[in-house]
Each structure stands twice: as C-alpha cells, then as structure tokens.
Amino acid sequence: MNNNLILIGFMGSGKTTIGKQLSREMGRPIVDTDSLIEEKQGRAISEIFAAEGEACFRQLETECLRELLSGGNNQIIATGGGLPMREENRSLLKQLGRVIYLKASVTEVLKRLAGDTTRPLLAGSDFAEKTKVLLEQREPVYEEAADIVIDTTTKDVNGIIEEIMEACV
Ligand code: S3P
C-alpha cells in the first residue's frame, strides 16, 4: 500500500509552498511533478508547451505518475494544476496515496497569480476570465479526485499545515 500525501489544486493554490513546509514538519521528502518533468526533459514547462504542445506535456505528467508509483513511498507529492484532469491520472493518484485538494476562491487565486509569467495556460490577454473559466471547469474534478478537501482561502500556511496534519492522523 502506498502512503504518499499528494497535493492537488489550481495554479496558485499553494501546492509547492505547502508541500515544502509539510515536508519539513513531517520529515518526509518532497517531490514535485512539474520539477521532475523539467529535470527529465531538460527544459522549462513553458518551453515544452511552446515546442511540443499541451498534449505532449499531459502525456509526460502521466508517465511521471507511473514512475512515482514504482518509486519511493511516504513522500509528499506536489502536482501540476491540470494533472488530475485525466481520468487515468486520477486513478494513478489514488494508487499513490492520500489525495489532498487545496481549494482557493477565484479572487484569491487571481491575487496569488498576479504578475506571474510562468503559466502558459494563462498567458496573454483575458487573464482573469481564463482563470475563472478554467477554475470552474476543474473544481468538480478536483473534488472528485480528493480524499481530503482543505479550503485555503482565508488561512495562512501554518493554519493549512495544521489542518492537513489533523486530517492525516
Ligand atoms: C498547469 C499548472 C502548472 C503546470 C503547467 C500546467 C495547469 O503547475 O503544470 O503550467 O494546467 O494548471 P502549477 O499548478 O504548479 O502552477
């Protein structure tokens, strides 16, 4: 049985920040699917999107989850915001361990992502509208994929960590 803790949620929901802090608090290693893909491909996510397109990146995400399944256990796994959208990925996530959805309101996400230039899906004009539409599409899927839902909107990092630790005892 795999005993990883997996963080899912929209871009800007705090998966990387919370993941790093959780890793320190729990003494478990942290891995991040975006970073693993970038390391393996030797280029940034935005370059992979530009050169190969989104479909290629989505395939790399699935391959990354398969590799994690045959790898370490008891890890904190932070994921890319679009990763749970593939049904196969949701099934792989369930096999990997407990799935925690870090939920945040659209207003909060917009605040956290303001000025960001690293997310190809939100690049260009209509940033706020694109974010709103994508978040609405994804929310039910995140809920479906999750074992635990944590609303992060009005909480600070310590409050979120505390809630995760309580939910995971
Ligand atoms: C994406 C989210 C990004 C990254 C890629 C696509 C998405 O990760 O995987 O830009 O589809 O939501 P973060 O959620 O860590 O920003």
Coordinates of C-alpha atoms and ligand atoms in Angstrom, one line a residue:
M1 CA 0.0 0.0 0.0
N2 CA 1.4 3.4 -1.0
N3 CA 1.4 6.0 1.7
N4 CA 2.2 9.2 -0.1
L5 CA 0.5 12.5 0.6
I6 CA -0.5 14.1 -2.7
L7 CA -1.4 17.8 -3.1
I8 CA -3.7 18.8 -5.9
G9 CA -5.4 22.1 -6.8
F10 CA -5.4 25.0 -9.2
M11 CA -2.3 27.1 -10.1
G12 CA -1.6 29.4 -7.2
S13 CA -3.4 27.2 -4.7
G14 CA -0.1 26.8 -2.7
K15 CA 0.8 23.2 -3.5
T16 CA 4.5 23.9 -3.7
T17 CA 4.7 26.2 -0.7
I18 CA 2.5 23.9 1.5
G19 CA 4.3 20.8 0.2
K20 CA 7.8 22.2 1.2
Q21 CA 6.5 23.2 4.7
L22 CA 4.7 19.8 5.1
S23 CA 7.9 18.0 4.1
R24 CA 9.8 19.9 6.9
E25 CA 7.1 19.3 9.5
M26 CA 6.6 15.6 8.8
G27 CA 10.2 14.8 7.9
R28 CA 9.1 13.3 4.6
P29 CA 10.8 14.0 1.2
I30 CA 9.0 16.3 -1.2
V31 CA 8.7 15.7 -5.0
D32 CA 7.0 18.0 -7.5
T33 CA 5.7 16.6 -10.8
D34 CA 6.5 19.9 -12.7
S35 CA 10.1 19.8 -11.4
L36 CA 10.5 16.1 -12.2
I37 CA 9.3 16.7 -15.7
E38 CA 11.5 19.8 -16.2
E39 CA 14.6 17.9 -14.9
K40 CA 13.9 14.9 -17.1
Q41 CA 13.2 17.0 -20.2
G42 CA 16.0 19.5 -19.5
R43 CA 13.7 22.5 -20.2
A44 CA 11.1 24.6 -18.6
I45 CA 7.3 23.7 -18.7
S46 CA 6.7 26.8 -20.8
E47 CA 9.3 25.6 -23.4
I48 CA 7.7 22.2 -23.5
F49 CA 4.2 23.8 -24.1
A50 CA 5.7 26.0 -26.8
A51 CA 7.7 23.3 -28.6
E52 CA 5.5 20.2 -28.2
G53 CA 2.1 21.5 -27.2
E54 CA -0.1 20.8 -24.2
A55 CA -1.0 17.2 -25.2
C56 CA 2.7 16.2 -25.0
F57 CA 3.0 17.8 -21.6
R58 CA -0.1 15.9 -20.4
Q59 CA 1.5 12.6 -21.5
L60 CA 4.7 13.5 -19.6
E61 CA 2.6 14.0 -16.5
T62 CA 1.0 10.5 -16.8
E63 CA 4.5 9.0 -17.3
C64 CA 5.8 10.9 -14.3
L65 CA 3.0 9.4 -12.1
R66 CA 3.7 5.9 -13.3
E67 CA 7.4 6.4 -12.4
L68 CA 6.4 7.7 -9.0
L69 CA 4.3 4.5 -8.4
S70 CA 7.3 2.3 -9.0
G71 CA 9.5 4.6 -6.9
G72 CA 9.6 5.9 -3.3
N73 CA 6.9 5.8 -0.7
N74 CA 6.0 8.1 2.3
Q75 CA 6.7 11.2 0.2
I76 CA 4.9 14.5 -0.2
I77 CA 3.9 14.8 -3.9
A78 CA 3.0 18.3 -5.2
T79 CA 1.3 18.1 -8.6
G80 CA 0.7 20.5 -11.6
G81 CA -2.7 22.1 -11.6
G82 CA -4.0 20.3 -14.7
L83 CA -2.8 16.8 -13.8
P84 CA -6.0 15.4 -12.2
M85 CA -8.0 16.3 -15.3
R86 CA -7.0 13.0 -17.0
E87 CA -9.1 10.0 -15.7
E88 CA -6.0 7.8 -15.8
N89 CA -4.1 10.2 -13.7
R90 CA -6.9 10.3 -11.0
S91 CA -6.7 6.5 -10.8
L92 CA -2.8 6.7 -10.5
L93 CA -3.2 9.3 -7.8
K94 CA -5.5 7.1 -5.8
Q95 CA -2.9 4.3 -6.0
L96 CA -0.1 6.6 -4.9
G97 CA -1.7 7.6 -1.6
R98 CA -4.0 10.1 0.1
V99 CA -5.1 13.0 -2.2
I100 CA -5.4 16.4 -0.6
Y101 CA -7.2 19.2 -2.6
L102 CA -6.0 22.7 -1.7
K103 CA -9.1 24.7 -2.6
A104 CA -9.0 28.5 -3.1
S105 CA -11.5 31.0 -4.4
V106 CA -11.1 32.6 -7.8
T107 CA -10.4 36.0 -6.2
E108 CA -7.7 34.5 -4.0
V109 CA -6.2 32.6 -7.0
L110 CA -6.1 35.8 -9.1
K111 CA -4.4 37.7 -6.3
R112 CA -1.8 35.0 -5.9
L113 CA -1.1 34.7 -9.6
A114 CA -1.0 38.4 -10.4
G115 CA 2.1 39.2 -12.4
D116 CA 3.0 35.5 -13.0
T117 CA 4.6 34.8 -16.4
T118 CA 5.4 31.1 -15.9
R119 CA 2.0 29.5 -16.6
P120 CA 1.4 29.0 -20.4
L121 CA -2.3 28.3 -20.0
L122 CA -2.9 31.8 -18.5
A123 CA -0.5 33.7 -20.7
G124 CA -1.7 36.6 -22.9
S125 CA -4.8 38.7 -22.6
D126 CA -8.0 37.9 -20.6
F127 CA -6.0 36.5 -17.7
A128 CA -8.9 36.9 -15.2
E129 CA -11.5 35.4 -17.5
K130 CA -9.3 32.5 -18.5
T131 CA -8.6 31.8 -14.8
K132 CA -12.3 31.9 -13.8
V133 CA -13.4 29.6 -16.7
L134 CA -10.6 27.0 -16.1
L135 CA -11.2 27.0 -12.3
E136 CA -14.9 26.5 -12.7
Q137 CA -14.3 23.5 -15.1
R138 CA -11.7 22.0 -12.8
E139 CA -13.3 22.4 -9.4
P140 CA -15.7 19.4 -9.6
V141 CA -12.9 17.2 -10.9
Y142 CA -10.6 18.2 -8.0
E143 CA -13.4 17.4 -5.6
E144 CA -13.9 14.0 -7.2
A145 CA -10.2 13.2 -7.1
A146 CA -9.7 14.2 -3.4
D147 CA -9.8 12.2 -0.2
I148 CA -9.5 15.4 1.8
V149 CA -10.5 19.0 0.9
I150 CA -8.9 21.9 2.6
D151 CA -10.2 25.4 2.0
T152 CA -7.1 27.6 2.0
T153 CA -8.8 30.9 1.0
T154 CA -8.7 32.6 4.4
K155 CA -5.9 30.6 6.1
D156 CA -2.2 31.2 6.4
V157 CA 0.4 28.5 5.8
N158 CA 0.6 27.3 9.4
G159 CA -3.2 27.0 9.6
I160 CA -3.3 24.9 6.4
I161 CA -0.5 22.7 7.7
E162 CA -2.2 22.1 11.0
E163 CA -5.5 21.2 9.2
I164 CA -3.7 18.7 6.9
M165 CA -1.8 17.1 9.8
E166 CA -5.1 16.7 11.8
A167 CA -6.8 15.2 8.8
C168 CA -4.0 12.7 8.3
V169 CA -3.5 11.2 11.7
Ligands
S3P1 C1 -0.8 23.7 -15.2 C2 -0.3 24.1 -14.0 C3 1.2 24.2 -13.8 C4 2.0 23.4 -14.8 C5 1.5 23.8 -16.2 C6 0.0 23.5 -16.4 C7 -2.3 23.6 -15.3 O1 1.5 23.8 -12.4 O2 1.8 22.1 -14.6 O3 1.8 25.1 -16.4 O4 -2.8 23.1 -16.3 O5 -3.0 24.1 -14.4 P1 1.1 24.6 -11.1 O6 -0.2 24.2 -10.7 O7 2.2 24.2 -10.1 O8 1.3 26.1 -11.4

